[in-house]
Short mmCIF file of C-alpha atoms in Angstrom, two decimals:
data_model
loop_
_atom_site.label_atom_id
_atom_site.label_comp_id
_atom_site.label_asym_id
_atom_site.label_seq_id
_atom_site.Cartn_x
_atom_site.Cartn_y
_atom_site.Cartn_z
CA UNK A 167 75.18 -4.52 90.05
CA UNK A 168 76.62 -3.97 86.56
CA UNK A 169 79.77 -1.94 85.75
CA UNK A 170 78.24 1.10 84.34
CA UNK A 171 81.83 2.28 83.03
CA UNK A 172 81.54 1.77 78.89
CA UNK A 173 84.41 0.34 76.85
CA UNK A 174 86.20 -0.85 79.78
CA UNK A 175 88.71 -2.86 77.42
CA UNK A 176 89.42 0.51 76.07
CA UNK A 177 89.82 2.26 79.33
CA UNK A 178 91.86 -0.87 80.69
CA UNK A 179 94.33 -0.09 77.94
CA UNK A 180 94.44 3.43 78.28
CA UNK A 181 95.30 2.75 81.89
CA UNK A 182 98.18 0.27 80.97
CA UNK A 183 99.28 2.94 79.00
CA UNK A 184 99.55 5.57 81.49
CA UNK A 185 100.56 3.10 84.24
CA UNK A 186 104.35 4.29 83.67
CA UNK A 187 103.15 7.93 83.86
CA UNK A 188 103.79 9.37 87.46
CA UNK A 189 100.87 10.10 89.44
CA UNK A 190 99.73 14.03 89.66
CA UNK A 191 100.31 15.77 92.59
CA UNK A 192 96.17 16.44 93.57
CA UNK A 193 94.94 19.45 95.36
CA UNK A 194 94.12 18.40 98.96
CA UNK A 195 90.75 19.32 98.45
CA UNK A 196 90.27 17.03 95.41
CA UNK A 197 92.26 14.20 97.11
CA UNK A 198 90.00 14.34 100.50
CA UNK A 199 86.96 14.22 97.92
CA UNK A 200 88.38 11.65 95.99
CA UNK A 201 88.37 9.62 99.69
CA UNK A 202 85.40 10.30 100.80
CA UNK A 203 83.97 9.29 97.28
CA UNK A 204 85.64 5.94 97.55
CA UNK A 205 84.96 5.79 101.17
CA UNK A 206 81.17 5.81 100.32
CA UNK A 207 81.51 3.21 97.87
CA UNK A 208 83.48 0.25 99.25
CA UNK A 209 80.53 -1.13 101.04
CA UNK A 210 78.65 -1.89 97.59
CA UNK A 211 82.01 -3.71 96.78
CA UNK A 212 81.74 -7.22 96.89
CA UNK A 213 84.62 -8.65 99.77
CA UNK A 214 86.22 -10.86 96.85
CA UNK A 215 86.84 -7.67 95.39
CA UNK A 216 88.31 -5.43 97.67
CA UNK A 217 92.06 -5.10 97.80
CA UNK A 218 93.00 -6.89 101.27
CA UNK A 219 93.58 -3.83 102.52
CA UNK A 220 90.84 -1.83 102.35
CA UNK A 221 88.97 -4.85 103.65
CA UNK A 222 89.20 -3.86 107.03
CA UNK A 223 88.28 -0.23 106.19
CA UNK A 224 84.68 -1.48 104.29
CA UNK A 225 83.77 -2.47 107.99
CA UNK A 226 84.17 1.58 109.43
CA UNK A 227 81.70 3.41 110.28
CA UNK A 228 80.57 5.80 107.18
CA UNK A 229 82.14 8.87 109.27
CA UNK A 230 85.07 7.24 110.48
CA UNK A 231 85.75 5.45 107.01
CA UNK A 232 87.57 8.30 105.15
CA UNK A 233 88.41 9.81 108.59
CA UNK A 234 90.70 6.10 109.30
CA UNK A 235 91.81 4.67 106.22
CA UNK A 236 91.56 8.07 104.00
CA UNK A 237 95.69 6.77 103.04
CA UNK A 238 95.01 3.42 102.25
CA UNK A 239 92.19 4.16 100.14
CA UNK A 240 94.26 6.79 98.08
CA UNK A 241 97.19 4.31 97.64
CA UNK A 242 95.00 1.62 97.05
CA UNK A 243 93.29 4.06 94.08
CA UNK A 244 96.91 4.97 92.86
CA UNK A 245 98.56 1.42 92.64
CA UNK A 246 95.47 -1.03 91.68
CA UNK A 247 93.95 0.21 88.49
CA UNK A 248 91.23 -2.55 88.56
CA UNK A 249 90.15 -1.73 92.47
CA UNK A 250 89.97 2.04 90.82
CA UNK A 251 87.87 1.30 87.99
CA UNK A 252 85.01 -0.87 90.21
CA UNK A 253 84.76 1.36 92.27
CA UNK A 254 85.07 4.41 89.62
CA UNK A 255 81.68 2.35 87.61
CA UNK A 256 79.81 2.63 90.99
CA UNK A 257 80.82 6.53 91.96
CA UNK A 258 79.71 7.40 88.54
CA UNK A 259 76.26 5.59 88.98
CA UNK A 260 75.70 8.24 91.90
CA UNK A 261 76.93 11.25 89.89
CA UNK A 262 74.48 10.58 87.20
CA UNK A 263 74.62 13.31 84.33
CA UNK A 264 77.69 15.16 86.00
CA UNK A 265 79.69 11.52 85.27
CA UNK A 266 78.69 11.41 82.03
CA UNK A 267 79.86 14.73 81.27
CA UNK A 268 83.08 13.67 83.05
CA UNK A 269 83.21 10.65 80.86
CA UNK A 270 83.24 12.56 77.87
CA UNK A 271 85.89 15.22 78.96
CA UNK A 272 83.66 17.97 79.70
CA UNK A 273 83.54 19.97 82.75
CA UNK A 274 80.27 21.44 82.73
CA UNK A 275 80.69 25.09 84.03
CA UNK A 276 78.23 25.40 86.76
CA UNK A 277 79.78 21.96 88.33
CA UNK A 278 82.25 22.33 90.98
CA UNK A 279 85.65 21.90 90.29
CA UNK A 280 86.92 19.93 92.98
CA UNK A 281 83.78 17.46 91.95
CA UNK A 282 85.13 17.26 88.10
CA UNK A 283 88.53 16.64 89.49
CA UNK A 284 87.93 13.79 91.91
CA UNK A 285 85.42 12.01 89.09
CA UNK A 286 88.15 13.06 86.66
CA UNK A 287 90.86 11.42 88.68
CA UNK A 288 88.57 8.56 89.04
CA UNK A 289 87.37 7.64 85.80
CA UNK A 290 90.72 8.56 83.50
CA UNK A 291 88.98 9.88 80.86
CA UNK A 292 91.25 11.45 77.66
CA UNK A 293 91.84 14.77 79.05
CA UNK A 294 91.23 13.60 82.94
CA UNK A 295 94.49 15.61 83.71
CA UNK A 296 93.53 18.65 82.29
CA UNK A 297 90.89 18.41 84.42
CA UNK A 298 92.90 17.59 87.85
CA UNK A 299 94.78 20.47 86.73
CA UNK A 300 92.04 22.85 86.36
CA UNK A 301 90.62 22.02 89.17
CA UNK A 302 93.85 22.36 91.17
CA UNK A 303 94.48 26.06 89.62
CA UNK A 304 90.32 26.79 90.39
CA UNK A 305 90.81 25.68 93.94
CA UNK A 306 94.59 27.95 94.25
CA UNK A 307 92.31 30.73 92.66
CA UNK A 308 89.65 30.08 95.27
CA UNK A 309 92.37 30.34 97.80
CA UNK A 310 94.11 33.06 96.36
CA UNK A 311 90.80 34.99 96.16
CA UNK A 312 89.93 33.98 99.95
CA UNK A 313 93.85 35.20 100.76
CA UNK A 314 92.91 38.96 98.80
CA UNK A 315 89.39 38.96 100.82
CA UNK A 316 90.95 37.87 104.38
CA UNK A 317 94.24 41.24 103.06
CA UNK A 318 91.40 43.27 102.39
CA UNK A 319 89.41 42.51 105.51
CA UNK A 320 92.87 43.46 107.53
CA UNK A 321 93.48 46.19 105.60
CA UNK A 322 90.29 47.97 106.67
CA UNK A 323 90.43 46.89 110.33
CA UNK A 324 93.68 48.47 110.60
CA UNK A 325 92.28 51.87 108.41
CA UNK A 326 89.34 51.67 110.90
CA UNK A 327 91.69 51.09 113.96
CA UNK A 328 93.97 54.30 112.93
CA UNK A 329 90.84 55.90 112.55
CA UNK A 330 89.65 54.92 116.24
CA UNK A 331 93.27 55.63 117.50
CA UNK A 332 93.00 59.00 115.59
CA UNK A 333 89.46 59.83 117.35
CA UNK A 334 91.22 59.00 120.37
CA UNK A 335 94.42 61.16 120.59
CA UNK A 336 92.28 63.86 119.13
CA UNK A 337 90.24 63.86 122.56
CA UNK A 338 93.61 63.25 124.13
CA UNK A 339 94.54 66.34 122.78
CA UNK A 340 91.86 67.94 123.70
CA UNK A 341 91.92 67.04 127.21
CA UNK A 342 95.27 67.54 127.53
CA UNK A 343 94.76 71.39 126.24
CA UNK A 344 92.06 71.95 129.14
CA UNK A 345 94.29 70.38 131.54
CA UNK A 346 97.12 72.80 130.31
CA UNK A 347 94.42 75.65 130.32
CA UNK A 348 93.38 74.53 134.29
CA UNK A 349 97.50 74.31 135.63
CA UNK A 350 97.82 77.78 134.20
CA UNK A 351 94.91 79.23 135.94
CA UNK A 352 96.07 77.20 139.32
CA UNK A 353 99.51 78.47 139.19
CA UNK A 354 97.96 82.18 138.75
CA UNK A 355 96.26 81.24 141.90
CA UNK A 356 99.69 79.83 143.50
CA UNK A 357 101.53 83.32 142.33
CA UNK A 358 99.06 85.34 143.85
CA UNK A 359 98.74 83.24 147.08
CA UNK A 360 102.75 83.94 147.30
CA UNK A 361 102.23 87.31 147.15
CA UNK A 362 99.71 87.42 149.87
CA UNK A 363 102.24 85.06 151.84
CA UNK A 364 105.15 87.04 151.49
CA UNK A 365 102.86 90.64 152.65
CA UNK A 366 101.62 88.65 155.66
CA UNK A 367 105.00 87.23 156.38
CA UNK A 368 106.63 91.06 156.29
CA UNK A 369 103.62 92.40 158.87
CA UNK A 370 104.14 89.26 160.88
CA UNK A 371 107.80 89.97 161.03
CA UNK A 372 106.98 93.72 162.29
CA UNK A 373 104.70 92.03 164.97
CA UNK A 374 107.15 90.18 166.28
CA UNK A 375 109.61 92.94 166.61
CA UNK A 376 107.21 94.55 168.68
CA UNK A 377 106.54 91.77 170.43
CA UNK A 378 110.20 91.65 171.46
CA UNK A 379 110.16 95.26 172.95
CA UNK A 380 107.45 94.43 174.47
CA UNK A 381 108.81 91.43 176.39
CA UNK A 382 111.94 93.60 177.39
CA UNK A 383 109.85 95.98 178.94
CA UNK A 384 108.00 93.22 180.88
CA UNK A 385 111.11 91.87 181.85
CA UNK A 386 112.16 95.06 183.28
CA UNK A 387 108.70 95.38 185.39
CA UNK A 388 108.76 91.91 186.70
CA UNK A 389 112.39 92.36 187.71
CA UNK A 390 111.16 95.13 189.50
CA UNK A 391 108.28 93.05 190.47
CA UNK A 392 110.71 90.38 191.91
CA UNK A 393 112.63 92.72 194.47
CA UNK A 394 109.57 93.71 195.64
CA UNK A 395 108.21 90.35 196.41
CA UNK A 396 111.52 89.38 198.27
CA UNK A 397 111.17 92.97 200.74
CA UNK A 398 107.62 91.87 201.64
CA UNK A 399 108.69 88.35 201.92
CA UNK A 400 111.46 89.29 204.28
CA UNK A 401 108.85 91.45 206.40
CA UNK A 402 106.14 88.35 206.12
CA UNK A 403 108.88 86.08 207.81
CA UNK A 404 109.81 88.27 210.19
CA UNK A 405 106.32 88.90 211.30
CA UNK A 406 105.71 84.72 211.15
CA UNK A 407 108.21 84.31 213.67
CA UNK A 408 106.84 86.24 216.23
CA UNK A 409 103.38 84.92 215.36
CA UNK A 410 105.64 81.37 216.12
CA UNK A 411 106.59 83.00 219.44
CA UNK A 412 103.04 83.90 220.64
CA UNK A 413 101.36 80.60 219.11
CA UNK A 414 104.18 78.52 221.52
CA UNK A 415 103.42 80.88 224.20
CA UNK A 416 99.70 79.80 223.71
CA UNK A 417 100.29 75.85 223.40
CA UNK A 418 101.65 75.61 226.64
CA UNK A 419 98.55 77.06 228.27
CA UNK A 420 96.33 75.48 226.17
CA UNK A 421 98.92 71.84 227.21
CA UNK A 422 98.02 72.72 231.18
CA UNK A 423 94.39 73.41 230.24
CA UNK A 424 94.20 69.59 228.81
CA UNK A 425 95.56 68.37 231.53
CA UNK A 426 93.12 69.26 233.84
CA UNK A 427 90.58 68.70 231.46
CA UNK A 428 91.68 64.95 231.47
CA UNK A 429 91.89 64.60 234.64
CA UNK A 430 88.20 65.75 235.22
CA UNK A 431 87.35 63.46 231.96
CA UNK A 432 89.54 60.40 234.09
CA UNK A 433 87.16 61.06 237.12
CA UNK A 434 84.17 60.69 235.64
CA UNK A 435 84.92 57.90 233.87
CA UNK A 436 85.88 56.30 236.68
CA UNK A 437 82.55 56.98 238.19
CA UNK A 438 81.05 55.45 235.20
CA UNK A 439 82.37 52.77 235.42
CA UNK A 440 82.10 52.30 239.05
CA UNK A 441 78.10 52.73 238.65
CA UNK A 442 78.19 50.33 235.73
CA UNK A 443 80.14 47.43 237.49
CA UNK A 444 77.56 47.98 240.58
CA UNK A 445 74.66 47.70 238.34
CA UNK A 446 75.76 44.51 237.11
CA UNK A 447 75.97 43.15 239.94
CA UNK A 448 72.85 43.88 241.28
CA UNK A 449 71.30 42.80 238.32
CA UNK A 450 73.15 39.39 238.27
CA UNK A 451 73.36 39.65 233.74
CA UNK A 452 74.73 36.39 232.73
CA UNK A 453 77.47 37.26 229.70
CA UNK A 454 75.74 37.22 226.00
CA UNK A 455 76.48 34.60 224.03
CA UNK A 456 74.45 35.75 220.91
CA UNK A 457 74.66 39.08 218.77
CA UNK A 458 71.89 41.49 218.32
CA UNK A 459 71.39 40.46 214.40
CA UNK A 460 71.36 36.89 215.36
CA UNK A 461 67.54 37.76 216.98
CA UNK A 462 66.71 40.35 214.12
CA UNK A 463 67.46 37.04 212.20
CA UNK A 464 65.23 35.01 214.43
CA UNK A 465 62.27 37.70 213.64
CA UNK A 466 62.78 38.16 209.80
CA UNK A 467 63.08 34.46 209.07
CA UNK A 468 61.22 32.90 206.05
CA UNK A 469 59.52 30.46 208.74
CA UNK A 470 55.44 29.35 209.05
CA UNK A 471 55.91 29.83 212.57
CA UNK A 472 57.55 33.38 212.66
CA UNK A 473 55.02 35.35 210.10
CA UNK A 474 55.59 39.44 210.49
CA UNK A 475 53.55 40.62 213.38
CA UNK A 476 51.50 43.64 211.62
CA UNK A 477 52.37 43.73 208.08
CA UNK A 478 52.23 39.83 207.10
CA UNK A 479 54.72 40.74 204.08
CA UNK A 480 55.45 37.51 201.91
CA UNK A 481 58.72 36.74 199.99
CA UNK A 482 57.74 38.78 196.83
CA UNK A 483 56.45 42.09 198.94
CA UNK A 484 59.29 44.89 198.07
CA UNK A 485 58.64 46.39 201.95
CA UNK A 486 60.08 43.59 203.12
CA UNK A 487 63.17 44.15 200.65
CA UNK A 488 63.12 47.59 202.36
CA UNK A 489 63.29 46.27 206.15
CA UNK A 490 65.87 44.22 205.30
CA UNK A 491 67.69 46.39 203.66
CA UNK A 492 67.54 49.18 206.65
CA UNK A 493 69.33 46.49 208.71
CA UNK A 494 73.09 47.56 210.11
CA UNK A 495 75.28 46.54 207.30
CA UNK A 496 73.30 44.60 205.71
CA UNK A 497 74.74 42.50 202.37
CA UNK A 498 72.33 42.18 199.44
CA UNK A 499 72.94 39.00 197.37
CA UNK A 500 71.34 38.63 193.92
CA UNK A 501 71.00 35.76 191.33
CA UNK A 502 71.22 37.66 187.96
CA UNK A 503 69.59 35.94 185.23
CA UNK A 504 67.48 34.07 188.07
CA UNK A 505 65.83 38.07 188.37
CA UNK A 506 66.23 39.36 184.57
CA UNK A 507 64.96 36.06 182.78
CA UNK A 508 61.69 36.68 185.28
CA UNK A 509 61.24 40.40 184.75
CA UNK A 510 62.67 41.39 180.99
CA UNK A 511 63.51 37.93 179.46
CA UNK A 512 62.94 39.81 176.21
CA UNK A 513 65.88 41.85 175.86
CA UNK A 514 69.65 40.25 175.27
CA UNK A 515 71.47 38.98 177.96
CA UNK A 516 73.90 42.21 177.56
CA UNK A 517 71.02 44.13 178.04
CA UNK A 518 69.02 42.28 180.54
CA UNK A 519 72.46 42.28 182.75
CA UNK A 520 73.02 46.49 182.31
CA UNK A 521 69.20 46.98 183.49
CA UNK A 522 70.10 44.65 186.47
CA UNK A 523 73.45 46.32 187.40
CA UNK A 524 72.14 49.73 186.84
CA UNK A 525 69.11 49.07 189.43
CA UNK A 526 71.02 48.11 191.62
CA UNK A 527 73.39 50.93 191.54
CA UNK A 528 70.71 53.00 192.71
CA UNK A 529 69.37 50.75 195.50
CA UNK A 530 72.84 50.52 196.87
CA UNK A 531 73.18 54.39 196.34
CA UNK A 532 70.39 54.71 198.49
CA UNK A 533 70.42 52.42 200.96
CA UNK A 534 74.73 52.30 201.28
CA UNK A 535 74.61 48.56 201.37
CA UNK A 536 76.90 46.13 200.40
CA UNK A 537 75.52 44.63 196.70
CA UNK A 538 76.55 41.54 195.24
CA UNK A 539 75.09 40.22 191.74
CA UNK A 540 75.79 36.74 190.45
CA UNK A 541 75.63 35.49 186.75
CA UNK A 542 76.51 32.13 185.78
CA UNK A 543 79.60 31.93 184.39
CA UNK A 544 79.29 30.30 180.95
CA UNK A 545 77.52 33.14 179.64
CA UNK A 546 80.24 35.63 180.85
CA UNK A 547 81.24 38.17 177.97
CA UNK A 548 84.62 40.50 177.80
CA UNK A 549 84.22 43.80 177.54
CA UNK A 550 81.80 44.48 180.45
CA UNK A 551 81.15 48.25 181.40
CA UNK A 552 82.34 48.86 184.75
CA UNK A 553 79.96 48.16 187.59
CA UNK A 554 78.39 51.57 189.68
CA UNK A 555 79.81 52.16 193.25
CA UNK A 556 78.60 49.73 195.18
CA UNK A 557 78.05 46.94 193.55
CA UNK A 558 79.90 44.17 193.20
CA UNK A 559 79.80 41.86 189.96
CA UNK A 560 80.56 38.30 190.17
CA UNK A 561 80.69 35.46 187.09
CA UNK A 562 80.94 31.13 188.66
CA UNK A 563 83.88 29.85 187.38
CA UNK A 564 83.89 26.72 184.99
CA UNK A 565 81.87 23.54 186.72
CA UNK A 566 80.55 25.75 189.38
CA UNK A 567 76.74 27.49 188.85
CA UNK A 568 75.60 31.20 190.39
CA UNK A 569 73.80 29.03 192.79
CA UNK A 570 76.65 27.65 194.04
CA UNK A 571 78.64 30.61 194.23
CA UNK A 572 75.54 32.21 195.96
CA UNK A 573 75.60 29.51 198.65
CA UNK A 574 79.73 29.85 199.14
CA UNK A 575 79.45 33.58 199.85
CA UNK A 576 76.50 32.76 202.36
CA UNK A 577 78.93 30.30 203.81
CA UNK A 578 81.61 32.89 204.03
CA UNK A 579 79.37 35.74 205.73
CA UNK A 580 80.22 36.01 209.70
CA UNK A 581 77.02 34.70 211.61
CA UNK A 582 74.62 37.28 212.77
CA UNK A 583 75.20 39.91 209.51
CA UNK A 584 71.86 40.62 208.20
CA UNK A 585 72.37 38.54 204.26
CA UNK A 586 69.37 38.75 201.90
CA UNK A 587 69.62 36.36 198.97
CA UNK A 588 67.20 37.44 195.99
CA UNK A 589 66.20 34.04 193.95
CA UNK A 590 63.48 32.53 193.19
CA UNK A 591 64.81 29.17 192.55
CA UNK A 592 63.67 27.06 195.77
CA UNK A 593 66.66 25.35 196.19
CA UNK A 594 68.75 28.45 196.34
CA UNK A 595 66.33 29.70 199.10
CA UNK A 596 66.84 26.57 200.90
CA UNK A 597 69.82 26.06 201.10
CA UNK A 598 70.96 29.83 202.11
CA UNK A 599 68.39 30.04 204.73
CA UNK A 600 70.28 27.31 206.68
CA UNK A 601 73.25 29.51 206.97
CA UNK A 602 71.14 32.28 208.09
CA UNK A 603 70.51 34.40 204.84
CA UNK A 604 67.16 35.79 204.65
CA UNK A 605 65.82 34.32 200.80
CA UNK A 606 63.58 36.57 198.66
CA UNK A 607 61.66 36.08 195.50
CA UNK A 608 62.86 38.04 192.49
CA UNK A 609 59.59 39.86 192.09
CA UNK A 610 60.32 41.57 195.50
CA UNK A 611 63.88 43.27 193.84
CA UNK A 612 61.67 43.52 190.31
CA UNK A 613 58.58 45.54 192.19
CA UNK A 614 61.37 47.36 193.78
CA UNK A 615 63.11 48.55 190.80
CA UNK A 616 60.53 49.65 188.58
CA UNK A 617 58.96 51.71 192.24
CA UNK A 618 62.69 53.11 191.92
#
């Protein structure tokens, strides 16, 4: 490509000749232009050409050229007048008319100033400082004119801030008046409230003189009152004594009347007991080595062999419940969720457990048997409402189950005591049957409670 720069012997001299001159200060916006013009030309440069080193800098990336080695380039442009004017001949080539113009020291007054500087500083034309300098003193007007706007634009944000704050204390105001306007009417209110107090405080004060008089005179009465009381008592005590003396007078014949009572009583015992030891032995009874429940237990036994004699009631009929139940002291046994899984599995197991409990509150109000109700323990909650009278509530303790606390109070029952167990868990009804507990399904307590 072909220096486009004319009369570069001229210029060349012209340079030489200013060479001593001292470089002008440029305006940082015509110096970064300057840059990024030069930037934008080394890679048309030919390597030969370029200063050693700005070398380096050719190789950049086009936005990281005048970014990296923007100071090298400018002191490259300020100290090697020959780097400055190849690369000046190629800049100019891009500027086309507008480095023409700059050529021939004009500044062409719709072109940008900062342009006409940096192509100015550039090329060197005659008047190229003039230029710089122009430019400089357009950009510090440009500035200047930005610095007036940016005073101006402050200026009226603070007159419409006052204005705001102005707005503001006048509603201040405002509310502060009605606020003054309210405290006045309230303390009218507290003035005539204190007037009212102090006229109930004076009729309050008369009522309690009265009062006093009042209590005075009652004082006097029950005074009066008291003597009284103490005469009559006197008279009541005297009159208790000799009631004393008669009512000793009395015990002793009422003491000989016992006496002979017993001794009649004595007789006939005797008698009794006489007859009894004769009937014994003319009845030859060998002593009784079982209790009566032990053969109620033989006839309501869940065994094939021993089915009721009229009723034939199974393990889930709640009139067998009932004849069990009407045994002497009888001890009902129940395995919670066993029963409330079977009849309301539906509801939670807090609720499922207060149906159960309640039930059998009523069965043992009825019936005055001994209740016990078994959950297993893991699923024991605090807070449990206390149980009715009654009934006893029990919860296994950690690695034991309700079955096996079921079978350990079976164990712990004296023999012959009537024990139903409700469950319907076969091995539970196994194993309590052979310690003598009578086992029952849980639709027998179920059919029970909802008859209840």
């Amino acid at each position: 490509m072909s220096d486009p720069v004319p009369h570069d012997d001229h210029r060349i001299g012209d340079d030489a000749a200013a060479a001593h001159a001292p470089e002008p200060i440029l305006p940082e916006p015509v110096r970064q232009r300057v840059v990024a013009l030069t930037a934008a030309a080394l890679p048309s440069v030919p390597v030969d050409e370029l200063p050693v080193p700005l070398r380096r800098v050719a190789k950049f990336a086009p936005n990281r050229r005048a970014r990296l080695g923007g100071q090298a380039i400018a002191a490259q442009l300020a100290a090697d007048p020959l780097f400055r004017q190849r690369v000046t001949g190629r800049i100019l080539d891009e500027a086309g008319e507008l480095g023409v113009a700059v050529l021939e020291g004009v500044c062409p007054a719709a072109a940008d100033p900062v342009e006409v500087a940096a192509l100015a500083y550039l090329a060197r034309p005659q008047n190229w400082r003039d230029l710089v300098e122009a430019a400089g003193e357009a950009v510090r007007a440009e500035a200047d004119s930005a610095m007036v706007t940016e005073l101006i634009r402050e200026a009226e944000q603070r007159a419409t801030r006052a204005e705001h704050d102005r707005a503001v204390a006048k509603v201040e105001a405002d509310k502060l008046r009605d606020e003054l306007a309210r405290v006045r009417e309230e303390l009218g209110q507290l003035r005539e409230e204190a007037r009212q107090l102090s006229r109930s405080l004076r009729e309050t004060q008369g009522r309690e003189r009265k009062a006093s008089e009042m209590l005075a005179t009652e004082r006097g009465r029950a005074t009066r009152a008291a003597a009284d009381h103490d005469a009559e008592l006197r008279r009541v005590r005297a009159k208790l004594a000799e009631a004393e003396a008669a009512a000793g007078s009395v015990r002793a014949t009422a003491k000989e009347t016992r006496a002979v009572d017993d001794a009649r009583l004595w007789l006939l015992l005797e008698t009794i007991g006489r007859a009894a030891v004769g009937l014994r032995r003319e009845l030859a009874l060998d002593p009784a080595e079982r209790n009566p429940a032990d053969f109620v237990a033989d006839t309501y036994a869940d065994r094939p062999e021993s089915v009721s004699s009229s009723r034939g009631l199974d393990a889930d009929d709640p009139a067998r419940l009932d004849q069990l139940l009407a045994l002497p002291r009888a001890h009902l046994m129940v395995d919670g969720y066993n029963v409330t899984k079977r009849g309301f599995g539906e509801m939670s197991l807090e609720q499922q457990r207060k149906r159960l409990i309640t039930g059998l509150g009523g069965i043992a109000a009825q019936t005055g048997d001994e209740v016990t109700v078994v959950f297993d323990g893991a699923e024991r909650v605090h807070g449990l409402p206390p149980a009715p009278r009654g009934v006893r509530v029990l919860f296994s303790r950690k690695g034991e189950t309700a079955d096996d606390l079921i079978r350990r109070l079976v164990r712990a029952e004296p023999t012959g005591r009537p024990v139903v167990v409700v469950s319907s868990d076969r091995e539970v009804a196994d194993g309590v049957r052979r310690h003598g507990a009578y086992p029952l399904g849980a639709d027998a307590l179920l059919r029970r409670l909802a008859r209840s």
